[in-house]
Coordinates of N, CA and C in Angstrom, one line a residue:
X657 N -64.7 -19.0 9.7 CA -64.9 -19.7 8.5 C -64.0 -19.3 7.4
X658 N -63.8 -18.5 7.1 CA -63.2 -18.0 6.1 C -61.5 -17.3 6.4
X659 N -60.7 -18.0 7.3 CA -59.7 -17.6 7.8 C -58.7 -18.7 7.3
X660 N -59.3 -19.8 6.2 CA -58.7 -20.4 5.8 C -58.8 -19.9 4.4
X661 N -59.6 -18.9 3.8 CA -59.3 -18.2 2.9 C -57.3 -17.2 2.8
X662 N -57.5 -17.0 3.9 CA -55.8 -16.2 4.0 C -54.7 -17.3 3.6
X663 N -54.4 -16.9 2.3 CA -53.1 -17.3 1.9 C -51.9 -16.8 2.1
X664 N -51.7 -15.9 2.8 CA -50.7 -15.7 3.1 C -48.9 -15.4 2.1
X665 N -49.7 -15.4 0.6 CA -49.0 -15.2 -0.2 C -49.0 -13.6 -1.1
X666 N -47.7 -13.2 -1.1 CA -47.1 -12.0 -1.3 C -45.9 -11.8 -2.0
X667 N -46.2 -10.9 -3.2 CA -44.5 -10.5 -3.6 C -44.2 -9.3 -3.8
X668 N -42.9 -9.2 -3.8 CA -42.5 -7.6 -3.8 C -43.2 -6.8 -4.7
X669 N -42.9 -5.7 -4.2 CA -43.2 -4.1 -5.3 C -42.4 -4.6 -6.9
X670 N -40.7 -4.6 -6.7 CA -40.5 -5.2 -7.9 C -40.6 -6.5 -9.0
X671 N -40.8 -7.1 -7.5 CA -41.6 -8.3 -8.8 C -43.0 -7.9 -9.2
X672 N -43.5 -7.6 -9.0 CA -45.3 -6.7 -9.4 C -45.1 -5.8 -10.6
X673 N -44.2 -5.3 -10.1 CA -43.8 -4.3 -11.0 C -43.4 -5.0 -12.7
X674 N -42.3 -5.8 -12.5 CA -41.9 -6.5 -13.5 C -43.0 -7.0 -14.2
X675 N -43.5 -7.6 -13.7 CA -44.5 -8.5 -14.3 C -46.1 -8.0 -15.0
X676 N -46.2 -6.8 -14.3 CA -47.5 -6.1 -14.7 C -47.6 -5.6 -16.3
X677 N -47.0 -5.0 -16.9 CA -46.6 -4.7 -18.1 C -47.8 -6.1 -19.0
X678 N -46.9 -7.7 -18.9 CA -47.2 -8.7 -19.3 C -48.8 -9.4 -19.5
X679 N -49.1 -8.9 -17.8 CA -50.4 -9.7 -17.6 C -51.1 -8.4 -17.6
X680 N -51.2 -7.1 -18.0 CA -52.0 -6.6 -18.0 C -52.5 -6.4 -20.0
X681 N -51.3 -6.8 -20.5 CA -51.3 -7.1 -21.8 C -52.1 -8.4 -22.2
X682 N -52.1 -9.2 -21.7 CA -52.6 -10.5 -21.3 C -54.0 -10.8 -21.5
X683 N -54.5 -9.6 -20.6 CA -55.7 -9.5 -19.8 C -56.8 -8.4 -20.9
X684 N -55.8 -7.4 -21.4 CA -57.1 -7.0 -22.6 C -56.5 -7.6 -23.7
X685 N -55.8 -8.5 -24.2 CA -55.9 -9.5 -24.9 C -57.9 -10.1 -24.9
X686 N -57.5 -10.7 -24.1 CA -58.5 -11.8 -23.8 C -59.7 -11.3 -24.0
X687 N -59.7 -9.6 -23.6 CA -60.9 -9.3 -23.1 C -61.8 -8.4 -24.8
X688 N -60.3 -9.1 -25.6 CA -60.6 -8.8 -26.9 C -61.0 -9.3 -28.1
X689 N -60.1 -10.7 -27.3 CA -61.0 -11.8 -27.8 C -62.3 -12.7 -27.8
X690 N -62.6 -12.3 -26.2 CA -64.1 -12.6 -26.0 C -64.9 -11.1 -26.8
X691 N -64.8 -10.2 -26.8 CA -65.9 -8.9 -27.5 C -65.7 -9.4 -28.9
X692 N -64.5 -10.1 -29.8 CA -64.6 -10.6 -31.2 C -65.5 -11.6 -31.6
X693 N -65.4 -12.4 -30.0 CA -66.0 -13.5 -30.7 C -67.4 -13.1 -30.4
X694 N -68.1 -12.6 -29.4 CA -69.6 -12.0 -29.4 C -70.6 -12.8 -29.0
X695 N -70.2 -13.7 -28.7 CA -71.0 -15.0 -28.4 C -71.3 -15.2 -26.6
X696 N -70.3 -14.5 -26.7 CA -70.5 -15.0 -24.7 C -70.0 -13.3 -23.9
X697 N -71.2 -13.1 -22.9 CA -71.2 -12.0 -22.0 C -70.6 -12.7 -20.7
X698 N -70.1 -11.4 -19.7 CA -69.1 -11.6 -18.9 C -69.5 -11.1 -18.1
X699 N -69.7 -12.6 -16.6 CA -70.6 -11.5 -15.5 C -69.3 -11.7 -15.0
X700 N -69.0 -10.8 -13.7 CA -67.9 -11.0 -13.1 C -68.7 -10.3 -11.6
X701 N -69.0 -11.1 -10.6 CA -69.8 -10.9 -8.8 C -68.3 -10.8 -8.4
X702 N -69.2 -9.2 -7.4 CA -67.7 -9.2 -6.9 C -68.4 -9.0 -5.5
X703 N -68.0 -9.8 -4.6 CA -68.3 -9.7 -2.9 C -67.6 -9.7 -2.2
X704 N -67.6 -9.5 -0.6 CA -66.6 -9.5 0.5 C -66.5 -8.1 1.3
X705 N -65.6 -8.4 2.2 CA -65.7 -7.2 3.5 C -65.3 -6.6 2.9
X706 N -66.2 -5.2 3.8 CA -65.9 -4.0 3.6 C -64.5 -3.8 3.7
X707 N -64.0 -2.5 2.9 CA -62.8 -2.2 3.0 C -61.4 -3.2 2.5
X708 N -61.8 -4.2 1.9 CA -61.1 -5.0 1.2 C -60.1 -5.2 0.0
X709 N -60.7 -4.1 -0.7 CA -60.1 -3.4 -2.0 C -60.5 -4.1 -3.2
X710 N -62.4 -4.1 -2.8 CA -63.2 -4.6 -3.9 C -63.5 -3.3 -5.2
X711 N -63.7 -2.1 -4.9 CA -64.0 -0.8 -5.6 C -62.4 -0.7 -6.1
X712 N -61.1 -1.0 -5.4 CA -59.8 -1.0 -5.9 C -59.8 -1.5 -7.2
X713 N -60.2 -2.7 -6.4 CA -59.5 -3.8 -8.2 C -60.5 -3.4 -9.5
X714 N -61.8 -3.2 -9.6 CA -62.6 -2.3 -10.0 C -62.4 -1.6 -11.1
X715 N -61.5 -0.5 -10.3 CA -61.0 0.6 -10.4 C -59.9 0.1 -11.7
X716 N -58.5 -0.7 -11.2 CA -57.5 -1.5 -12.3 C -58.1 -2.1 -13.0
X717 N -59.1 -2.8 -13.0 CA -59.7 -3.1 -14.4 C -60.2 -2.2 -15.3
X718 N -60.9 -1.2 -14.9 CA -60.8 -0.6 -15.7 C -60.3 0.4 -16.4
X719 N -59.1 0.6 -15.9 CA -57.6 1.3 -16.2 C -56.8 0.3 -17.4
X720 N -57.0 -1.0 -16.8 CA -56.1 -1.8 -17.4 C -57.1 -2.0 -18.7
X721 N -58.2 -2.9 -18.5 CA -59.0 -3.0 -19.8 C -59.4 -2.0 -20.8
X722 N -60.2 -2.4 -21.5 CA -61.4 -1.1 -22.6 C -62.2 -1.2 -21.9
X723 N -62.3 0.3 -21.6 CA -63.7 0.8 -20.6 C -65.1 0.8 -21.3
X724 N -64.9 0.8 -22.6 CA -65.9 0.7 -23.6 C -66.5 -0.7 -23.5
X725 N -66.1 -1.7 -22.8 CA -66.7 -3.0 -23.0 C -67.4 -3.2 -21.4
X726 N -66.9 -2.7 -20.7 CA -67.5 -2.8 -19.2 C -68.1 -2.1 -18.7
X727 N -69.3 -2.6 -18.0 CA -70.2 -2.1 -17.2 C -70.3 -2.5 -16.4
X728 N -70.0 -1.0 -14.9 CA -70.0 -1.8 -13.6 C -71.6 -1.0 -13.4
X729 N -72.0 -2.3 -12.5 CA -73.3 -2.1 -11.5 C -73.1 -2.7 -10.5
X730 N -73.8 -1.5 -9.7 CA -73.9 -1.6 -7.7 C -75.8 -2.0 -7.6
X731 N -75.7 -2.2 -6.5 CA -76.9 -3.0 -5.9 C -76.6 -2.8 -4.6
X732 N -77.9 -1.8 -4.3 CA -78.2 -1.5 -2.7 C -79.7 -1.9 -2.2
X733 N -80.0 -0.8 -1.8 CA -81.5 -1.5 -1.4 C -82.7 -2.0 -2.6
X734 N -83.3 -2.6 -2.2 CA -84.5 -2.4 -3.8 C -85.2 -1.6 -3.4
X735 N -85.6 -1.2 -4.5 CA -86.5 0.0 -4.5 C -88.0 -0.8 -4.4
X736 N -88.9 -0.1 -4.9 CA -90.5 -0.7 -4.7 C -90.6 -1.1 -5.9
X737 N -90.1 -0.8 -6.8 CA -90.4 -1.3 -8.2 C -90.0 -3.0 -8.7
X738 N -88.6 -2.9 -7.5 CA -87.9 -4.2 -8.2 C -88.5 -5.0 -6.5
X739 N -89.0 -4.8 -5.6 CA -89.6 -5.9 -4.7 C -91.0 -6.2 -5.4
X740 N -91.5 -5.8 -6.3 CA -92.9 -5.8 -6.8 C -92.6 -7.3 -8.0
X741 N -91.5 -7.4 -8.5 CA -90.8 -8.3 -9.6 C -89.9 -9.7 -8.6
X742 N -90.1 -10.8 -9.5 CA -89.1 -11.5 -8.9 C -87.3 -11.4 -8.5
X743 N -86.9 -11.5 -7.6 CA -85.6 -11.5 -7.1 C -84.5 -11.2 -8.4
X744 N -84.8 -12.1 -9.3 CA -83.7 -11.8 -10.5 C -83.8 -10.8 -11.6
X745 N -85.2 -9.9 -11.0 CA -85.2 -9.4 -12.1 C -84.4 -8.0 -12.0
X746 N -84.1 -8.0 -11.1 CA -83.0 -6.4 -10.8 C -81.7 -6.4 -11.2
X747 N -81.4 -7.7 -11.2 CA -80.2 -8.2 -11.8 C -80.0 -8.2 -13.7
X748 N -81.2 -9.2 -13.9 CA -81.6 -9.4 -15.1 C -81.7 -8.3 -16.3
X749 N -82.1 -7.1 -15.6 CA -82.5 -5.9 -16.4 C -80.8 -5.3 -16.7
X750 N -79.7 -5.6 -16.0 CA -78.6 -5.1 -16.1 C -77.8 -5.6 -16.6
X751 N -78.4 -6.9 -16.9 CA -76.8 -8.1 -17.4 C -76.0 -7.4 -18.8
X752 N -75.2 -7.4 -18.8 CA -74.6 -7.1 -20.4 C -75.1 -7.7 -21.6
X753 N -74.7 -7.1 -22.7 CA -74.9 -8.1 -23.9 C -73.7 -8.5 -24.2
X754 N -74.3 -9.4 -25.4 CA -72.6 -10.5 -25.3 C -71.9 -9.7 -26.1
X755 N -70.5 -10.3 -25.6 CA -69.1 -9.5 -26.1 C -69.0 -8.1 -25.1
X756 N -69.9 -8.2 -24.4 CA -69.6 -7.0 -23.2 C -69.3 -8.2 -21.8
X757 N -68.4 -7.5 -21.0 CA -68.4 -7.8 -19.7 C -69.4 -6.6 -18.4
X758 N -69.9 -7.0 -17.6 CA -70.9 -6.7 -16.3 C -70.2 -7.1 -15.5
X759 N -69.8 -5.9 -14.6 CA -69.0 -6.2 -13.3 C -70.5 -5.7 -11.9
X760 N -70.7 -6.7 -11.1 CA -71.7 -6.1 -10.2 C -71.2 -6.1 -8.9
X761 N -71.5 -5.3 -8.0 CA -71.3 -5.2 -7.0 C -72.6 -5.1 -6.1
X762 N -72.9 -6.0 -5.1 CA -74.0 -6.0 -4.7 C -75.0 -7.2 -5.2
X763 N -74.0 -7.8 -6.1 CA -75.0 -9.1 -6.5 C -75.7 -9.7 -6.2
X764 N -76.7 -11.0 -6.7 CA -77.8 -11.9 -6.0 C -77.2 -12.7 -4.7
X765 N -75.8 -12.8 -4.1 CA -75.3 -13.4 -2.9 C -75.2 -12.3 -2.5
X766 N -75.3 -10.9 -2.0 CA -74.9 -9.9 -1.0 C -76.4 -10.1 -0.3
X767 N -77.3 -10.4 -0.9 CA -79.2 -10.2 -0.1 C -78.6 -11.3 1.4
X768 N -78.4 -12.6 0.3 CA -78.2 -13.8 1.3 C -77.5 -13.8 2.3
X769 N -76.6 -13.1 2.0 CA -74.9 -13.2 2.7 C -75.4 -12.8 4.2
X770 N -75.9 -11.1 3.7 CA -76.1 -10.1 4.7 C -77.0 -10.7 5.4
X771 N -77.8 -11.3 4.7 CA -79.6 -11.6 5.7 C -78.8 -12.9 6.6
X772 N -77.7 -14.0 5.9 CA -77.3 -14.9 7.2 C -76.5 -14.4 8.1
X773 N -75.7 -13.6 7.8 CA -74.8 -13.4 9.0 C -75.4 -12.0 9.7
X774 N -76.6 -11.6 9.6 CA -77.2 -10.6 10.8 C -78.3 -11.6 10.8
X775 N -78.5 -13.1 10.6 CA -79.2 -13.6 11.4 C -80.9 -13.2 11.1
X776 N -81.2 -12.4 9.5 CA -82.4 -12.5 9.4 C -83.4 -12.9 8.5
X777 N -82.1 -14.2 7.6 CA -82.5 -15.5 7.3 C -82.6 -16.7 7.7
X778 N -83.7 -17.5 7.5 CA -84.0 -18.9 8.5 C -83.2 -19.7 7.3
X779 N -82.7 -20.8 7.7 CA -82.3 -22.0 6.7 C -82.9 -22.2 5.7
X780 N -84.7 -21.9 5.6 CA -85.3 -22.3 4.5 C -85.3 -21.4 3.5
X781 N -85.3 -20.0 4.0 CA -85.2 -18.8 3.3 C -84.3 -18.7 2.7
X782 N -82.9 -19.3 3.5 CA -81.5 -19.2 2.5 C -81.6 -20.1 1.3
X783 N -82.0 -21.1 1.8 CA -81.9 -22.6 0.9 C -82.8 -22.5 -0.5
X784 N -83.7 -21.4 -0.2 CA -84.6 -20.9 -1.5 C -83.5 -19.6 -2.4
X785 N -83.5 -19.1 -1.6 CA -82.9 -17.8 -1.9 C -81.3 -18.3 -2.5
X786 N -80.5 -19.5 -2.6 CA -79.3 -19.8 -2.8 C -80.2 -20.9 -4.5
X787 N -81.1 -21.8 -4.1 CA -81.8 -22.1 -5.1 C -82.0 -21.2 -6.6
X788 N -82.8 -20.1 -6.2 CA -82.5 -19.2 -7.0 C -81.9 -18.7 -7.7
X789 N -80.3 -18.9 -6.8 CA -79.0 -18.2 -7.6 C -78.4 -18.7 -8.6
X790 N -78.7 -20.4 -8.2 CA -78.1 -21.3 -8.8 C -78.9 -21.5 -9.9
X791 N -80.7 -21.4 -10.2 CA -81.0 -21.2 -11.4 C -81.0 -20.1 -12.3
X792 N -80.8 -18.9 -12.0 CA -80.5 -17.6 -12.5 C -78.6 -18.1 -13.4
X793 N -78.3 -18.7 -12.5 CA -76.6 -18.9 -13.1 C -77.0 -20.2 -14.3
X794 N -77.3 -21.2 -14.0 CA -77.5 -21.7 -14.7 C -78.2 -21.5 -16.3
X795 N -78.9 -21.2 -16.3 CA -79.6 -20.0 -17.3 C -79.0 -19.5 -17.9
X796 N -78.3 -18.2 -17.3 CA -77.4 -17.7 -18.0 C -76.3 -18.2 -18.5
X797 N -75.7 -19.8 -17.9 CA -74.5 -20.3 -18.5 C -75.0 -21.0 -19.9
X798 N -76.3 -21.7 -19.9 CA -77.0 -22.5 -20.5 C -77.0 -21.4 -22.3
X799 N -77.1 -20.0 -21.9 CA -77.0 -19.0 -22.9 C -75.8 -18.4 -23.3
X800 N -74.4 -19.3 -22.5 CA -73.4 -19.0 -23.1 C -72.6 -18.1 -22.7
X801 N -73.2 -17.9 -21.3 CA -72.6 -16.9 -20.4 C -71.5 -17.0 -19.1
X802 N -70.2 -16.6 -19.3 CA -69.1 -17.2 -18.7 C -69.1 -15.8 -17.1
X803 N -69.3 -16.6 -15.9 CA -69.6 -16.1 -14.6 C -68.3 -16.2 -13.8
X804 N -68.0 -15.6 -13.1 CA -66.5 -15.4 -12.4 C -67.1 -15.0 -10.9
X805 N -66.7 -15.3 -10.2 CA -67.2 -14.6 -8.6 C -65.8 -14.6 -7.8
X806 N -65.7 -13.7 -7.4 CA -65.2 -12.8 -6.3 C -65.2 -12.9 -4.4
X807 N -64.8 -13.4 -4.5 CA -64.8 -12.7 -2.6 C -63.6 -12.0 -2.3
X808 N -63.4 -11.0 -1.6 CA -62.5 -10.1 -1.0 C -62.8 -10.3 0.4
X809 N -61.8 -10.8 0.9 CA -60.9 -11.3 2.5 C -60.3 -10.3 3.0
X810 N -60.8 -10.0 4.3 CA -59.1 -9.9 5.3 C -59.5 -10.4 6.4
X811 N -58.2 -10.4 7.1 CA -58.2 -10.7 8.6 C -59.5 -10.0 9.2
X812 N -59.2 -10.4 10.6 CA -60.6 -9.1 11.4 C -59.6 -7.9 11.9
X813 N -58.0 -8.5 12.0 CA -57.2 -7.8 12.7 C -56.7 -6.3 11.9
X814 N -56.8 -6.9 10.4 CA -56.3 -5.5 9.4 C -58.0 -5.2 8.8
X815 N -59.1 -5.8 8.8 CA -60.3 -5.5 8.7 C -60.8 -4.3 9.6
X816 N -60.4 -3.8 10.7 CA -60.8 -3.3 11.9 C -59.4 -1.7 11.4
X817 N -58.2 -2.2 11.2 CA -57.2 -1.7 11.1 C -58.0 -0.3 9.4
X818 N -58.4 -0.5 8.5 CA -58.7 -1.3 7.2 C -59.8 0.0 7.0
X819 N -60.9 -0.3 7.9 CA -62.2 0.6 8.8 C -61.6 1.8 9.3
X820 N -60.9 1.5 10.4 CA -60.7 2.8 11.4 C -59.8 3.9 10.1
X821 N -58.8 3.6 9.1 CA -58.9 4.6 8.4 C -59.8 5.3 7.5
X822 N -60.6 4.5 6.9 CA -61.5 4.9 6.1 C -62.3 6.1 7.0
X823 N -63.1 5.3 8.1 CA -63.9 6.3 9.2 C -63.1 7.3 9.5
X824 N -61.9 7.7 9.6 CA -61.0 8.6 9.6 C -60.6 9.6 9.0
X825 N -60.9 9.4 7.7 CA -60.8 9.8 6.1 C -62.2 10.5 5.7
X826 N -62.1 12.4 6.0 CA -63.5 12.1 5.3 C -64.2 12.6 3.9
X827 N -63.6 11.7 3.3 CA -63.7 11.7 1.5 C -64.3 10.2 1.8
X828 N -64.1 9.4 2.6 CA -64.2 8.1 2.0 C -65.5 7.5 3.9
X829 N -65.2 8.7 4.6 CA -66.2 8.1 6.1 C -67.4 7.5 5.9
X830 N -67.8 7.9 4.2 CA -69.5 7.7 4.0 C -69.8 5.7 3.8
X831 N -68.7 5.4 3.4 CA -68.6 4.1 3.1 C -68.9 3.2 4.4
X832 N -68.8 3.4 5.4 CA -68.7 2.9 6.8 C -69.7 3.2 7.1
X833 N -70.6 1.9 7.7 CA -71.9 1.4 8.4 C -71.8 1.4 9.4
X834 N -72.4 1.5 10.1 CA -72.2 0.4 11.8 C -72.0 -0.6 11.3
X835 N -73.0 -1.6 10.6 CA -73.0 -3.1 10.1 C -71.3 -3.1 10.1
X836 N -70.8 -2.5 9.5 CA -69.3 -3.0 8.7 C -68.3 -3.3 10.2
X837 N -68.5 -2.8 11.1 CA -68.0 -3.0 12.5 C -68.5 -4.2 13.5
X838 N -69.3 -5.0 12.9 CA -70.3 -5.9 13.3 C -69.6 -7.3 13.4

């Protein structure tokens, strides 16, 4: 499904190079103009395979940006407190305030994603559970809230390549599931 995601576009070290200066200037520009104006918070969902260089880019944002304006949150299992609450409310309790950006990882599409592709969501459960999403977003756009979503790609061939070092690596082996070999 998603092999039509590979764009197959790439440029050198020195054109990267050249050009980073600009768009990194660019980029807390903007991210200075949305905290001026105060009006609107910044979710930014970030999803996709393991080992993809989702925690990377992460990482350069908040190198590149004001760290003072971002808050990143992860989402793993729920705990008993937040299965006792509706679905968005684990989310909800974390969103930023405006003129702040919220970077998540593990967002309200990681429950769904995971539960379809291990097969232990039925069509109806997704089709609620995707319902959901779409009212939780709406909501929040309706309040002025600018959403950005993420997926991080790779092949299966450098995906597999991608894994075997990580599992290899043991600063980083904790990251690797079985799931993630699945």
């Amino acid at each position: 499904m998603f092999e039509s995601a590979e764009i197959g576009h790439a440029i050198d070290d020195e054109t990267y190079e050249a050009a980073l200066p600009e768009l990194r200037e660019a980029l807390l520009e903007a991210q200075i103009d949305l905290h001026e104006q105060a009006g609107r918070q910044i979710i930014v969902l970030i999803n996709g395979i393991e080992g993809a260089g989702k925690g990377e880019t992460v990482k350069l944002l908040s190198e590149w940006m004001d760290p003072r304006l971002i808050e990143v949150r992860t989402f793993d299992q729920q705990t008993d407190e937040e299965l006792a609450h509706p679905p968005a409310w684990r989310y909800w309790r974390q969103l930023p305030a405006k003129g702040r950006m919220g970077i998540f990882f593990g967002n309200w599409y990681s429950q769904m994603l995971q539960g379809r592709v291990h097969g232990r969501f039925k069509d109806a459960v997704l089709d609620q559970a995707i319902s959901g999403a779409e009212r939780l977003e709406k909501m929040l756009c309706d309040e002025g809230a600018l959403i950005f979503k993420f997926w991080f790609h790779l092949s299966k061939k450098q995906m597999k390549l991608r894994l075997k070092t990580l599992k290899d690596d043991p600063l980083h082996s904790w990251r690797i599931s079985p799931l993630d070999w699945q």
